[in-house]
Amino acid sequence: MRTQVAIVGAGPAGLLLGALLHRAGIANVIVEQRSPDYVLGRIRAGLLEQGTTELLLQAGAGARMQREGIPHEGVELAFNGTRLRIDFQALTGQRMTIYGQTEVTRDLMDQRAALGLPTVYEAEAAQPHGFDGTHPWVSYRKDGVEHHLAADFIAGCDGFHGICRAALPAGAVSCFEKVYPFGWLGILADTPPVSHELIYGQGERGFSLATMRSTTRSRYYLQCALDDDIKGWSDDAFWAELKLRLPPDVAARLVTGPSIEKSIAPLRSFVAEPMRFGRLFLAGDAAHIVPPTGAKGLNLAASDVALLASSLADFYAGAGGDTVGLDHYSQRALARVWKAERFSWWFTSLMHRFPETGGFGSRMQQAEFDYLCGSEAAQRVLAENYVGLPLAV
Ligand code: RFL
Ligand code: PHB
């Protein structure tokens, strides 16, 4: 089989790249190791930047999001008993949209199927080859048969544990990493959200977040120990701890119910540089991870692939002669990635209890929060980063 761009991974990065390339008339094939149901079963992101919603519309996969997504014009921070609302609309003129990653992925998968675009699910042992030359290809096994997918370029959209970054020669990439000494315990429940806007909480029992997937489905997170066992967190234990961390009037109106998903995610900041090696381009979690505190992961995946799609479109429009966009992809993507890393790290540092935080550290956090409360400039900085910095496209 031959195509123009071979995409490894059918997460949001791979699927959105495929849709944007198709719009630009560029043939692509996606090779994914899991089944569609498995991919859809991963409960992850919920909050889309305006730039991401615009990209989904541009890709022709935004109609349901426009109907069902819930616009958000602000968030609330509840810090040691003091509440502060950050008004995105007033501070930046932009808004965020609640629309789950599962729904984004489903819309992109449905669109791809309706267009008849090739996606190979349950592909085993995918491996990129020849990307340091001009004829790269991806090998994989499907139903016991070996396949060879020849392409002009390979896009590594295969997430943090994928094969593409791992296939780069030793010394070709530099990795920068920070692992945080706690995790997020998340619960999904068919109960009405406790607030129509997100509430990020920090207090002596640690971080909490009240978010949602719809007007009838809530999502809550608690900072937990890295070695906590999910079996030790019954639904009752979760709700009881959440009530202790939410502001009392919010806790009083919390509606609890059986969880439909419960999981613990570690928190990590990670960047691999560069994001290109020859004809192999990394995008999304394959190249970088942020802690979820700023809701940037999926949004960064979307901004990477927007840049990659427009660089590939320039290449093909110039009959293969215009490599400027491709040559600058890594540098331009990383400029935005590092700023989102900075914001996610800062917001995580402000809103969590660190085991090593002594008296000085907690007073620094308090001073940071007090400064935010008293300074519109500081609130604007938060809002500008939260709604997403401009795309580099
Ligand atoms: P994905 O989603 O991991 O998809 C990668 C795909 O590649 C496949 N794959 C392979 N396929 C073939 N061969 C191989 N060898 C392969 N190895 C892997 C995988 O099966 C998978 O289908 O990466 P992508 O596309 O880059 O998307 C990134 C996002 O999933 C991620 O950044 C977000 O979920 C992060 N995130 C959030 N991001 C936001 O923007 N807003 C949020 O509100 C938000 N909340 C979150 C989050 C992540 C969380 N967790 C669990 C880490 C909340 C949580 C709790
Ligand atoms: C979510 O809705 O899952 C979510 C929202 C905001 C975050 C992280 C996760 O910062």
XYZ file of C-alpha atoms and ligand atoms in Angstrom:
458
model
C 0.000 0.000 0.000
C 1.186 3.543 -0.711
C -0.003 6.927 0.571
C 1.312 10.459 0.971
C 1.285 10.651 4.780
C 1.322 7.568 7.036
C -0.105 8.451 10.437
C 0.657 6.247 13.442
C -2.070 6.533 16.110
C -5.816 7.262 15.955
C -6.061 9.454 19.030
C -7.209 13.061 18.629
C -3.855 14.108 17.087
C -3.816 11.406 14.387
C -7.513 11.686 13.538
C -7.517 15.495 13.343
C -4.340 15.472 11.237
C -5.975 12.966 8.900
C -9.068 15.170 8.560
C -7.073 18.376 7.939
C -4.846 16.637 5.355
C -7.885 15.224 3.565
C -9.350 18.754 3.368
C -6.085 19.869 1.743
C -6.312 17.012 -0.792
C -3.475 15.003 0.805
C -3.926 11.227 0.968
C -3.290 9.611 4.353
C -3.624 6.265 6.101
C -3.901 5.852 9.875
C -2.431 2.795 11.599
C -3.751 2.261 15.158
C -2.849 -0.553 17.520
C -6.198 -0.619 19.377
C -9.852 -1.106 18.386
C -12.121 1.950 17.942
C -14.039 0.997 21.121
C -10.856 0.834 23.153
C -9.779 4.286 21.919
C -13.240 5.696 22.722
C -13.209 4.093 26.168
C -10.312 6.235 27.419
C -11.814 9.005 29.560
C -9.489 11.966 29.294
C -9.794 15.600 28.293
C -12.947 17.627 28.519
C -12.106 21.237 27.851
C -11.410 22.701 24.413
C -9.793 26.039 23.638
C -11.539 28.269 21.110
C -8.677 27.619 18.653
C -9.326 23.860 18.951
C -13.058 24.237 18.348
C -12.291 26.379 15.275
C -9.929 23.675 13.961
C -12.588 20.993 14.387
C -15.012 23.147 12.419
C -12.370 23.760 9.755
C -11.803 19.992 9.567
C -15.540 19.524 8.940
C -16.009 17.566 12.190
C -17.439 20.260 14.457
C -21.200 20.178 13.857
C -22.157 18.067 16.898
C -19.676 19.951 19.078
C -21.382 23.192 18.049
C -24.760 21.779 19.080
C -23.802 19.894 22.238
C -20.636 21.583 23.536
C -21.114 23.773 26.602
C -19.486 27.216 26.314
C -17.661 28.471 29.410
C -16.789 32.094 30.003
C -14.845 31.698 33.241
C -13.525 29.426 35.988
C -13.439 29.742 39.733
C -10.426 29.248 41.979
C -11.136 28.368 45.621
C -7.940 28.769 47.610
C -7.819 28.212 51.392
C -11.351 29.537 51.774
C -11.129 32.510 49.372
C -12.913 32.411 46.003
C -11.819 34.144 42.811
C -13.593 34.013 39.457
C -11.436 34.429 36.360
C -13.612 35.971 33.668
C -12.210 34.811 30.298
C -14.744 36.721 28.301
C -13.978 40.066 29.965
C -10.216 39.499 30.123
C -9.586 37.958 26.694
C -12.826 38.039 24.677
C -12.566 34.239 24.322
C -14.288 31.249 25.803
C -13.685 27.568 26.374
C -15.983 24.693 25.444
C -16.796 21.594 27.463
C -16.881 18.700 24.992
C -15.270 15.394 25.944
C -12.279 13.890 24.176
C -14.400 10.777 23.619
C -16.901 12.870 21.630
C -14.175 14.667 19.631
C -12.658 11.289 18.786
C -16.039 9.754 17.895
C -16.903 12.670 15.561
C -13.540 12.415 13.790
C -13.843 8.596 13.496
C -17.394 8.860 12.111
C -16.353 11.512 9.607
C -13.395 9.388 8.491
C -15.594 6.330 8.047
C -18.222 8.340 6.103
C -15.517 9.659 3.760
C -14.131 6.153 3.306
C -10.656 7.211 4.463
C -8.386 4.271 5.305
C -7.771 3.474 8.976
C -6.190 0.207 10.062
C -7.315 -0.639 13.612
C -5.774 -3.405 15.712
C -2.517 -3.124 13.765
C 0.200 -4.970 15.675
C 3.891 -4.137 15.940
C 3.752 -0.932 13.880
C 7.236 0.402 13.188
C 8.464 3.437 11.203
C 11.405 2.866 8.822
C 13.595 4.791 6.394
C 12.638 8.255 7.665
C 16.222 9.509 7.445
C 15.971 9.050 3.655
C 13.365 10.037 1.065
C 11.280 6.818 1.057
C 9.923 6.173 4.546
C 7.471 3.386 5.310
C 5.564 1.882 8.187
C 5.453 -1.856 8.751
C 2.708 -3.522 10.793
C 0.943 -6.845 11.210
C -2.801 -7.273 10.834
C -4.569 -10.629 11.302
C -1.218 -12.387 11.173
C -0.227 -10.805 7.802
C 2.761 -8.431 7.494
C 2.041 -5.098 5.733
C 4.270 -2.420 4.269
C 2.810 1.112 4.016
C 5.019 3.342 1.852
C 4.649 7.129 2.240
C 6.305 10.485 1.618
C 6.145 11.328 5.341
C 5.351 9.643 8.652
C 3.426 11.434 11.414
C 4.066 9.971 14.870
C 0.749 10.676 16.634
C 1.067 7.612 18.845
C 0.997 9.147 22.294
C 3.483 9.120 25.136
C 4.049 5.339 25.070
C 4.128 5.112 21.266
C 6.755 3.623 18.992
C 7.740 6.628 16.822
C 9.709 8.632 19.395
C 11.276 5.378 20.612
C 12.381 4.540 17.038
C 14.571 7.646 16.737
C 18.307 6.976 16.861
C 19.925 7.355 20.285
C 21.105 10.925 20.722
C 18.680 12.346 18.120
C 16.271 13.677 20.741
C 16.718 15.427 24.053
C 14.010 14.772 26.638
C 13.115 17.127 29.470
C 10.939 15.778 32.244
C 9.437 16.630 35.610
C 7.423 14.047 37.518
C 5.113 15.376 40.247
C 4.869 13.638 43.627
C 1.095 13.020 43.408
C -1.616 11.868 41.008
C -5.190 12.766 40.086
C -7.969 10.424 41.090
C -10.841 11.026 38.647
C -14.471 9.976 38.811
C -17.195 10.203 36.172
C -20.837 10.068 37.319
C -24.271 10.602 35.827
C -25.129 13.359 38.272
C -25.749 17.047 37.503
C -22.535 19.125 37.820
C -22.235 20.938 41.143
C -21.524 24.242 39.379
C -22.063 25.499 35.827
C -18.403 26.634 35.784
C -15.281 24.669 36.714
C -14.035 25.033 40.289
C -10.316 24.455 40.947
C -9.785 24.036 44.699
C -6.705 24.025 46.915
C -6.670 23.663 50.699
C -4.947 21.782 53.455
C -6.337 18.437 52.182
C -4.979 19.110 48.688
C -6.269 19.877 45.189
C -9.769 19.240 43.857
C -11.493 19.989 40.555
C -15.185 20.036 39.757
C -15.778 19.750 36.012
C -18.317 18.103 33.725
C -19.056 16.397 30.422
C -22.651 17.614 30.014
C -25.505 19.073 32.054
C -26.188 15.572 33.410
C -22.694 14.087 33.649
C -20.055 15.319 36.116
C -16.339 14.749 36.323
C -14.428 15.343 39.568
C -10.747 15.009 40.421
C -8.828 14.816 43.700
C -5.095 15.072 44.269
C -4.053 11.659 45.635
C -0.867 9.872 46.616
C 1.019 8.244 43.732
C 0.892 4.861 45.433
C -2.847 5.047 46.221
C -4.658 1.900 45.124
C -7.848 2.605 43.170
C -9.500 -0.302 45.033
C -8.992 1.644 48.255
C -11.186 4.466 46.902
C -14.823 3.409 47.136
C -17.345 5.839 45.640
C -18.408 6.807 49.179
C -14.808 7.536 50.169
C -14.386 9.704 47.069
C -17.539 11.760 47.654
C -16.722 12.201 51.340
C -13.222 13.493 50.564
C -14.496 15.752 47.766
C -17.013 17.357 50.148
C -14.188 18.162 52.552
C -12.207 19.877 49.795
C -14.997 21.891 48.124
C -16.131 25.248 49.550
C -18.872 24.450 52.148
C -21.802 25.973 50.183
C -20.710 24.054 47.063
C -20.260 20.813 49.055
C -23.775 21.264 50.466
C -25.333 21.096 46.987
C -23.136 18.296 45.595
C -25.235 15.505 44.113
C -23.485 12.146 44.453
C -24.176 8.866 42.669
C -22.492 5.679 41.463
C -19.303 6.220 39.453
C -19.258 5.055 35.836
C -15.461 5.395 35.615
C -12.750 5.843 38.194
C -9.007 6.019 37.576
C -5.719 7.447 38.850
C -3.417 9.372 36.490
C 0.151 10.364 37.360
C 1.164 13.984 36.656
C 4.127 14.680 34.436
C 5.700 17.471 32.387
C 7.700 16.146 29.413
C 9.093 17.554 26.159
C 11.104 15.781 23.438
C 13.183 18.043 21.192
C 13.227 18.286 18.214
C 9.801 17.177 17.000
C 11.129 16.214 13.585
C 13.720 13.731 12.443
C 14.105 13.563 8.644
C 10.688 12.609 7.281
C 9.243 11.616 10.667
C 7.246 14.276 12.524
C 6.034 13.888 16.124
C 2.784 15.538 17.247
C 0.699 15.569 20.440
C 1.489 13.390 23.451
C 4.151 11.551 21.394
C 6.288 14.682 21.788
C 5.081 16.278 25.017
C 3.005 15.777 28.145
C 1.597 18.411 30.477
C 0.023 17.886 33.882
C -3.764 18.217 33.346
C -4.189 21.260 35.615
C -4.378 23.719 32.721
C -6.333 21.383 30.370
C -3.690 21.818 27.682
C -2.839 18.277 26.444
C -5.484 17.740 23.789
C -5.362 21.405 22.815
C -1.600 21.201 22.222
C -2.094 18.063 20.140
C -4.563 20.057 18.007
C -2.212 23.024 17.557
C 0.691 20.716 16.573
C -1.323 18.991 13.879
C -2.720 22.262 12.539
C 0.844 23.452 12.011
C 1.953 20.126 10.537
C -1.048 19.971 8.171
C -0.434 23.497 6.863
C 3.306 22.776 6.419
C 2.502 19.600 4.460
C -0.098 21.487 2.396
C 2.568 24.087 1.465
C 4.942 21.282 0.526
C 2.486 19.592 -1.819
C 1.148 22.883 -3.239
C 4.697 23.815 -4.189
C 5.106 20.481 -6.002
C 7.389 19.267 -3.248
C 9.678 22.245 -3.500
C 8.419 24.276 -0.545
C 9.999 22.781 2.557
C 10.077 26.010 4.611
C 7.053 25.066 6.745
C 8.301 21.529 7.324
C 11.794 22.791 8.137
C 10.381 25.148 10.773
C 7.686 22.820 12.141
C 9.649 21.661 15.172
C 10.874 25.106 16.174
C 7.444 26.715 15.773
C 5.540 23.935 17.510
C 8.020 23.858 20.407
C 7.728 27.616 20.953
C 4.028 27.138 21.761
C 4.573 23.839 23.580
C 7.058 25.337 26.048
C 4.697 28.189 26.894
C 1.903 25.703 27.601
C 4.375 23.628 29.662
C 5.204 26.747 31.657
C 1.558 27.557 32.317
C 0.596 23.974 33.243
C 3.577 23.716 35.608
C 2.759 27.095 37.194
C -0.931 26.290 37.670
C -0.064 22.836 39.056
C 2.477 24.393 41.451
C -0.074 26.924 42.700
C -2.998 24.557 43.181
C -1.469 21.418 44.783
C -0.007 20.465 48.135
C 3.553 19.261 47.644
C 4.979 16.927 50.301
C 8.053 19.116 50.469
C 6.093 22.376 50.782
C 7.114 23.784 54.114
C 6.040 27.052 55.680
C 7.914 29.117 53.105
C 6.452 27.244 50.141
C 2.869 27.505 51.354
C 3.262 31.231 52.015
C 4.606 31.654 48.470
C 1.477 29.892 47.147
C -0.720 32.115 49.307
C 1.102 35.259 48.142
C 0.723 34.161 44.522
C -3.022 33.685 45.020
C -3.401 37.010 46.911
C -1.580 38.751 44.081
C -3.967 37.189 41.555
C -6.935 38.404 43.595
C -5.675 41.981 43.659
C -4.276 42.363 40.164
C -6.284 42.423 36.971
C -2.988 42.158 35.075
C -2.204 38.861 36.839
C -5.730 37.583 36.126
C -5.326 38.500 32.473
C -2.063 36.522 32.293
C -3.858 33.488 33.721
C -6.867 33.939 31.413
C -4.723 34.476 28.295
C -2.821 31.247 28.927
C -5.906 29.271 29.985
C -7.886 30.098 26.832
C -4.788 29.248 24.771
C -2.028 31.261 23.170
C -2.380 31.995 19.442
C -1.756 29.092 17.073
C 1.559 29.297 15.274
C -0.050 28.337 11.918
P -3.348 9.723 22.521
O -4.729 10.150 22.836
O -2.585 8.978 23.573
O -3.436 8.817 21.209
C -2.330 8.076 20.743
C -2.874 6.890 19.934
O -1.770 6.152 19.412
C -2.023 4.763 19.589
N -0.740 4.046 19.618
C -0.290 3.268 18.610
N -0.826 2.966 17.421
C -0.124 2.137 16.623
N 1.067 1.575 16.981
C 1.645 1.864 18.161
N 2.819 1.327 18.495
C 0.955 2.751 19.026
N 1.226 3.248 20.272
C 0.193 4.022 20.605
C -2.771 4.695 20.909
O -3.527 3.500 21.049
C -3.670 5.935 20.809
O -4.912 5.647 20.218
O -2.439 10.936 22.076
P -2.814 12.275 21.218
O -3.620 11.910 20.009
O -1.552 13.014 21.081
O -3.834 13.079 22.176
C -3.391 13.639 23.379
C -4.525 13.672 24.399
O -5.092 12.368 24.496
C -4.039 14.131 25.794
O -3.093 15.168 25.674
C -5.202 14.657 26.681
O -6.096 13.622 26.991
C -4.660 15.262 27.984
N -5.727 15.705 28.905
C -6.401 16.892 28.688
N -6.116 17.658 27.605
C -6.844 18.801 27.359
O -6.535 19.491 26.381
N -7.886 19.197 28.161
C -8.238 18.476 29.259
O -9.231 18.821 29.925
C -7.463 17.295 29.585
N -7.765 16.554 30.663
C -6.044 14.922 30.015
C -7.087 15.386 30.898
C -5.402 13.699 30.272
C -5.761 12.950 31.385
N -5.084 11.714 31.563
C -5.704 10.510 31.862
C -3.685 11.597 31.196
C -7.433 14.648 31.999
C -6.762 13.445 32.279
C -7.157 12.717 33.531
C -11.833 17.727 32.474
O -12.975 18.199 32.204
O -11.598 16.507 32.477
C -10.761 18.671 32.837
C -11.023 20.027 32.861
C -10.033 20.929 33.240
C -8.781 20.451 33.570
C -8.504 19.091 33.509
C -9.505 18.192 33.147
O -7.819 21.334 33.952
